[in-house]
Amino acid sequence: WSTEPGAASPTFQNDAGLAARVQMTLVADAATVWRIEVSAAAQDAAANYRISMGPVHTATDADRQRANAERALASAEALRREAATPGVAHDTAARDAKQAVVEYEQALRLARAAEDDCLQMMAHADLARLQYATADYSKAVQSAHAALHYRCGADADASAAAERGVAERTLGSALGYTGDLIDGTAAQERALALYRQTGDAHFQAMALGNLSADYRVLGETHKALNAAQGALRLAEAGGDKGRALFVRESIAAIHLQRGELALARDGYMQTVADLRGTPDPMLAGMAWNDLGLLYRELGDDDQSLQAYRSAEIAWKASGNSDGLTETRVNEAEAALDRD
């Protein structure tokens, strides 16, 4: 049995703004009334949902194609997540990503045959996420645009808005890497509006963080600071210590870019202090490197050198050779200035 053709597979969200795609079980209440009972978990919060469905009908060929498309999409998503798992071997991640593309393409063929716009939008949007994660930015832009071509559900439909938010956020990030930062920033703004519509605080914070980074590159530091402060409020309200740390470091960097050295120093010092309780070598490398730059601006050579050495220790711990090289170049330039 199946719901009416074109019905969307919803993204469920609890009161805390945590969303999760879930597997669902149909239970017959009566001859013509069905319900879906869902138990979903996201991070440390769990939520239970009950939603009603409309009339049912005998499954058609299109329904079967749709079901097969959903299975292929679920398989692709599992492979994408596995490929993105921290610490997974490079060869394993590459193999999983390659197989995920096959599954996404299969899902798209079946969804087109079933004339299911919602599934096509989801498959294109999720394929774009995979392509972005594997640094195939041009294809990510194409897939995200393809996802946004489809209309799925009413304008107020939270599930459709969430999927469009995924596509817009991925589009914005990928455009930034292809050099089209203006259009990329516009896409991030649209993603933020969609996440505000759905009430998803986690993805609002992500979109605001992306916008802050984009506006910094564009030199619009006032907008960058406003976006970062908004992201920090959401991260703190949601208890996301890791994201809050990252955003505080970015706020300090914005103050440094604006020449507000005292505010920047306070921000960086709070970041490195907080990192003692929530270690993150990558973030520590960024913060100490920027502190080296800041102290150099202040003419404090000893503090600058000490900060650069702390940055080198952090970069080595994180395995980030690019960051280590940048710090060593900064340290060498500071040494030339002293000479």
PDB file of N, CA, C and O in Angstrom, residues 8-11 118 121-122 148 150-167 194 197-198:
ATOM      1  N   ALA A   8       5.539  13.775   0.089  1.00  0.00           N
ATOM      2  CA  ALA A   8       6.953  13.917   0.423  1.00  0.00           C
ATOM      3  C   ALA A   8       7.335  13.020   1.591  1.00  0.00           C
ATOM      4  O   ALA A   8       6.529  12.768   2.468  1.00  0.00           O
ATOM      5  N   SER A   9       8.561  12.531   1.575  1.00  0.00           N
ATOM      6  CA  SER A   9       9.106  11.877   2.754  1.00  0.00           C
ATOM      7  C   SER A   9       9.603  12.978   3.678  1.00  0.00           C
ATOM      8  O   SER A   9      10.528  13.706   3.327  1.00  0.00           O
ATOM      9  N   PRO A  10       9.000  13.150   4.840  1.00  0.00           N
ATOM     10  CA  PRO A  10       9.290  14.349   5.641  1.00  0.00           C
ATOM     11  C   PRO A  10      10.603  14.269   6.398  1.00  0.00           C
ATOM     12  O   PRO A  10      11.106  13.194   6.689  1.00  0.00           O
ATOM     13  N   THR A  11      11.153  15.443   6.679  1.00  0.00           N
ATOM     14  CA  THR A  11      12.239  15.556   7.628  1.00  0.00           C
ATOM     15  C   THR A  11      11.610  15.915   8.962  1.00  0.00           C
ATOM     16  O   THR A  11      10.917  16.917   9.071  1.00  0.00           O
ATOM     17  N   CYS A 118       9.833  15.434  -5.421  1.00  0.00           N
ATOM     18  CA  CYS A 118      10.455  15.527  -4.100  1.00  0.00           C
ATOM     19  C   CYS A 118      11.691  14.643  -4.006  1.00  0.00           C
ATOM     20  O   CYS A 118      12.741  15.068  -3.510  1.00  0.00           O
ATOM     21  N   MET A 121      14.518  16.098  -6.049  1.00  0.00           N
ATOM     22  CA  MET A 121      15.150  17.214  -5.356  1.00  0.00           C
ATOM     23  C   MET A 121      16.094  16.711  -4.268  1.00  0.00           C
ATOM     24  O   MET A 121      17.244  17.159  -4.158  1.00  0.00           O
ATOM     25  N   MET A 122      15.626  15.734  -3.460  1.00  0.00           N
ATOM     26  CA  MET A 122      16.454  15.187  -2.391  1.00  0.00           C
ATOM     27  C   MET A 122      17.718  14.534  -2.935  1.00  0.00           C
ATOM     28  O   MET A 122      18.821  14.738  -2.398  1.00  0.00           O
ATOM     29  N   LEU A 148      17.248  22.594  -6.957  1.00  0.00           N
ATOM     30  CA  LEU A 148      16.409  23.779  -6.768  1.00  0.00           C
ATOM     31  C   LEU A 148      15.434  23.984  -7.923  1.00  0.00           C
ATOM     32  O   LEU A 148      14.529  24.819  -7.823  1.00  0.00           O
ATOM     33  N   TYR A 150      13.283  21.781  -8.806  1.00  0.00           N
ATOM     34  CA  TYR A 150      12.045  21.069  -8.503  1.00  0.00           C
ATOM     35  C   TYR A 150      11.249  21.781  -7.426  1.00  0.00           C
ATOM     36  O   TYR A 150      11.800  22.371  -6.503  1.00  0.00           O
ATOM     37  N   ARG A 151       9.930  21.699  -7.575  1.00  0.00           N
ATOM     38  CA  ARG A 151       9.028  22.209  -6.553  1.00  0.00           C
ATOM     39  C   ARG A 151       8.460  21.015  -5.808  1.00  0.00           C
ATOM     40  O   ARG A 151       7.877  20.111  -6.410  1.00  0.00           O
ATOM     41  N   CYS A 152       8.660  20.992  -4.511  1.00  0.00           N
ATOM     42  CA  CYS A 152       8.218  19.855  -3.715  1.00  0.00           C
ATOM     43  C   CYS A 152       7.394  20.360  -2.554  1.00  0.00           C
ATOM     44  O   CYS A 152       7.915  21.036  -1.662  1.00  0.00           O
ATOM     45  N   GLY A 153       6.106  20.066  -2.549  1.00  0.00           N
ATOM     46  CA  GLY A 153       5.249  20.482  -1.455  1.00  0.00           C
ATOM     47  C   GLY A 153       4.909  21.952  -1.519  1.00  0.00           C
ATOM     48  O   GLY A 153       5.363  22.693  -2.394  1.00  0.00           O
ATOM     49  N   ALA A 154       4.119  22.399  -0.566  1.00  0.00           N
ATOM     50  CA  ALA A 154       3.720  23.797  -0.492  1.00  0.00           C
ATOM     51  C   ALA A 154       4.886  24.646   0.008  1.00  0.00           C
ATOM     52  O   ALA A 154       5.850  24.141   0.586  1.00  0.00           O
ATOM     53  N   ASP A 155       4.801  25.977  -0.211  1.00  0.00           N
ATOM     54  CA  ASP A 155       5.880  26.872   0.206  1.00  0.00           C
ATOM     55  C   ASP A 155       6.124  26.798   1.717  1.00  0.00           C
ATOM     56  O   ASP A 155       7.237  27.009   2.179  1.00  0.00           O
ATOM     57  N   ALA A 156       5.057  26.504   2.470  1.00  0.00           N
ATOM     58  CA  ALA A 156       5.185  26.453   3.928  1.00  0.00           C
ATOM     59  C   ALA A 156       5.584  25.069   4.444  1.00  0.00           C
ATOM     60  O   ALA A 156       5.687  24.863   5.647  1.00  0.00           O
ATOM     61  N   ASP A 157       5.785  24.114   3.549  1.00  0.00           N
ATOM     62  CA  ASP A 157       6.118  22.748   3.935  1.00  0.00           C
ATOM     63  C   ASP A 157       7.525  22.715   4.527  1.00  0.00           C
ATOM     64  O   ASP A 157       8.519  22.988   3.851  1.00  0.00           O
ATOM     65  N   ALA A 158       7.626  22.351   5.814  1.00  0.00           N
ATOM     66  CA  ALA A 158       8.921  22.376   6.500  1.00  0.00           C
ATOM     67  C   ALA A 158       9.896  21.383   5.889  1.00  0.00           C
ATOM     68  O   ALA A 158      11.096  21.653   5.788  1.00  0.00           O
ATOM     69  N   SER A 159       9.391  20.210   5.466  1.00  0.00           N
ATOM     70  CA  SER A 159      10.262  19.199   4.887  1.00  0.00           C
ATOM     71  C   SER A 159      10.880  19.702   3.587  1.00  0.00           C
ATOM     72  O   SER A 159      12.087  19.569   3.364  1.00  0.00           O
ATOM     73  N   ALA A 160      10.058  20.276   2.711  1.00  0.00           N
ATOM     74  CA  ALA A 160      10.569  20.794   1.444  1.00  0.00           C
ATOM     75  C   ALA A 160      11.536  21.952   1.686  1.00  0.00           C
ATOM     76  O   ALA A 160      12.574  22.062   1.023  1.00  0.00           O
ATOM     77  N   ALA A 161      11.210  22.821   2.663  1.00  0.00           N
ATOM     78  CA  ALA A 161      12.090  23.947   2.974  1.00  0.00           C
ATOM     79  C   ALA A 161      13.438  23.459   3.475  1.00  0.00           C
ATOM     80  O   ALA A 161      14.493  24.022   3.133  1.00  0.00           O
ATOM     81  N   ALA A 162      13.441  22.392   4.273  1.00  0.00           N
ATOM     82  CA  ALA A 162      14.697  21.843   4.781  1.00  0.00           C
ATOM     83  C   ALA A 162      15.563  21.320   3.639  1.00  0.00           C
ATOM     84  O   ALA A 162      16.782  21.529   3.613  1.00  0.00           O
ATOM     85  N   GLU A 163      14.952  20.628   2.674  1.00  0.00           N
ATOM     86  CA  GLU A 163      15.713  20.107   1.529  1.00  0.00           C
ATOM     87  C   GLU A 163      16.259  21.227   0.662  1.00  0.00           C
ATOM     88  O   GLU A 163      17.390  21.180   0.183  1.00  0.00           O
ATOM     89  N   ARG A 164      15.450  22.266   0.459  1.00  0.00           N
ATOM     90  CA  ARG A 164      15.922  23.410  -0.312  1.00  0.00           C
ATOM     91  C   ARG A 164      17.057  24.117   0.427  1.00  0.00           C
ATOM     92  O   ARG A 164      17.998  24.624  -0.195  1.00  0.00           O
ATOM     93  N   GLY A 165      16.960  24.128   1.764  1.00  0.00           N
ATOM     94  CA  GLY A 165      18.034  24.718   2.547  1.00  0.00           C
ATOM     95  C   GLY A 165      19.346  23.987   2.343  1.00  0.00           C
ATOM     96  O   GLY A 165      20.419  24.607   2.221  1.00  0.00           O
ATOM     97  N   VAL A 166      19.291  22.649   2.300  1.00  0.00           N
ATOM     98  CA  VAL A 166      20.495  21.851   2.019  1.00  0.00           C
ATOM     99  C   VAL A 166      21.085  22.241   0.673  1.00  0.00           C
ATOM    100  O   VAL A 166      22.301  22.452   0.531  1.00  0.00           O
ATOM    101  N   ALA A 167      20.214  22.337  -0.334  1.00  0.00           N
ATOM    102  CA  ALA A 167      20.695  22.654  -1.686  1.00  0.00           C
ATOM    103  C   ALA A 167      21.298  24.055  -1.749  1.00  0.00           C
ATOM    104  O   ALA A 167      22.365  24.262  -2.348  1.00  0.00           O
ATOM    105  N   LEU A 194      15.494  29.901   4.793  1.00  0.00           N
ATOM    106  CA  LEU A 194      14.772  28.625   4.828  1.00  0.00           C
ATOM    107  C   LEU A 194      14.914  27.945   6.190  1.00  0.00           C
ATOM    108  O   LEU A 194      13.948  27.390   6.716  1.00  0.00           O
ATOM    109  N   GLN A 197      12.722  29.500   8.564  1.00  0.00           N
ATOM    110  CA  GLN A 197      11.342  29.056   8.317  1.00  0.00           C
ATOM    111  C   GLN A 197      11.074  27.719   9.005  1.00  0.00           C
ATOM    112  O   GLN A 197      10.005  27.516   9.587  1.00  0.00           O
ATOM    113  N   THR A 198      12.051  26.799   8.959  1.00  0.00           N
ATOM    114  CA  THR A 198      11.847  25.487   9.569  1.00  0.00           C
ATOM    115  C   THR A 198      12.133  25.491  11.063  1.00  0.00           C
ATOM    116  O   THR A 198      11.780  24.543  11.771  1.00  0.00           O
TER     117      THR A 198
END
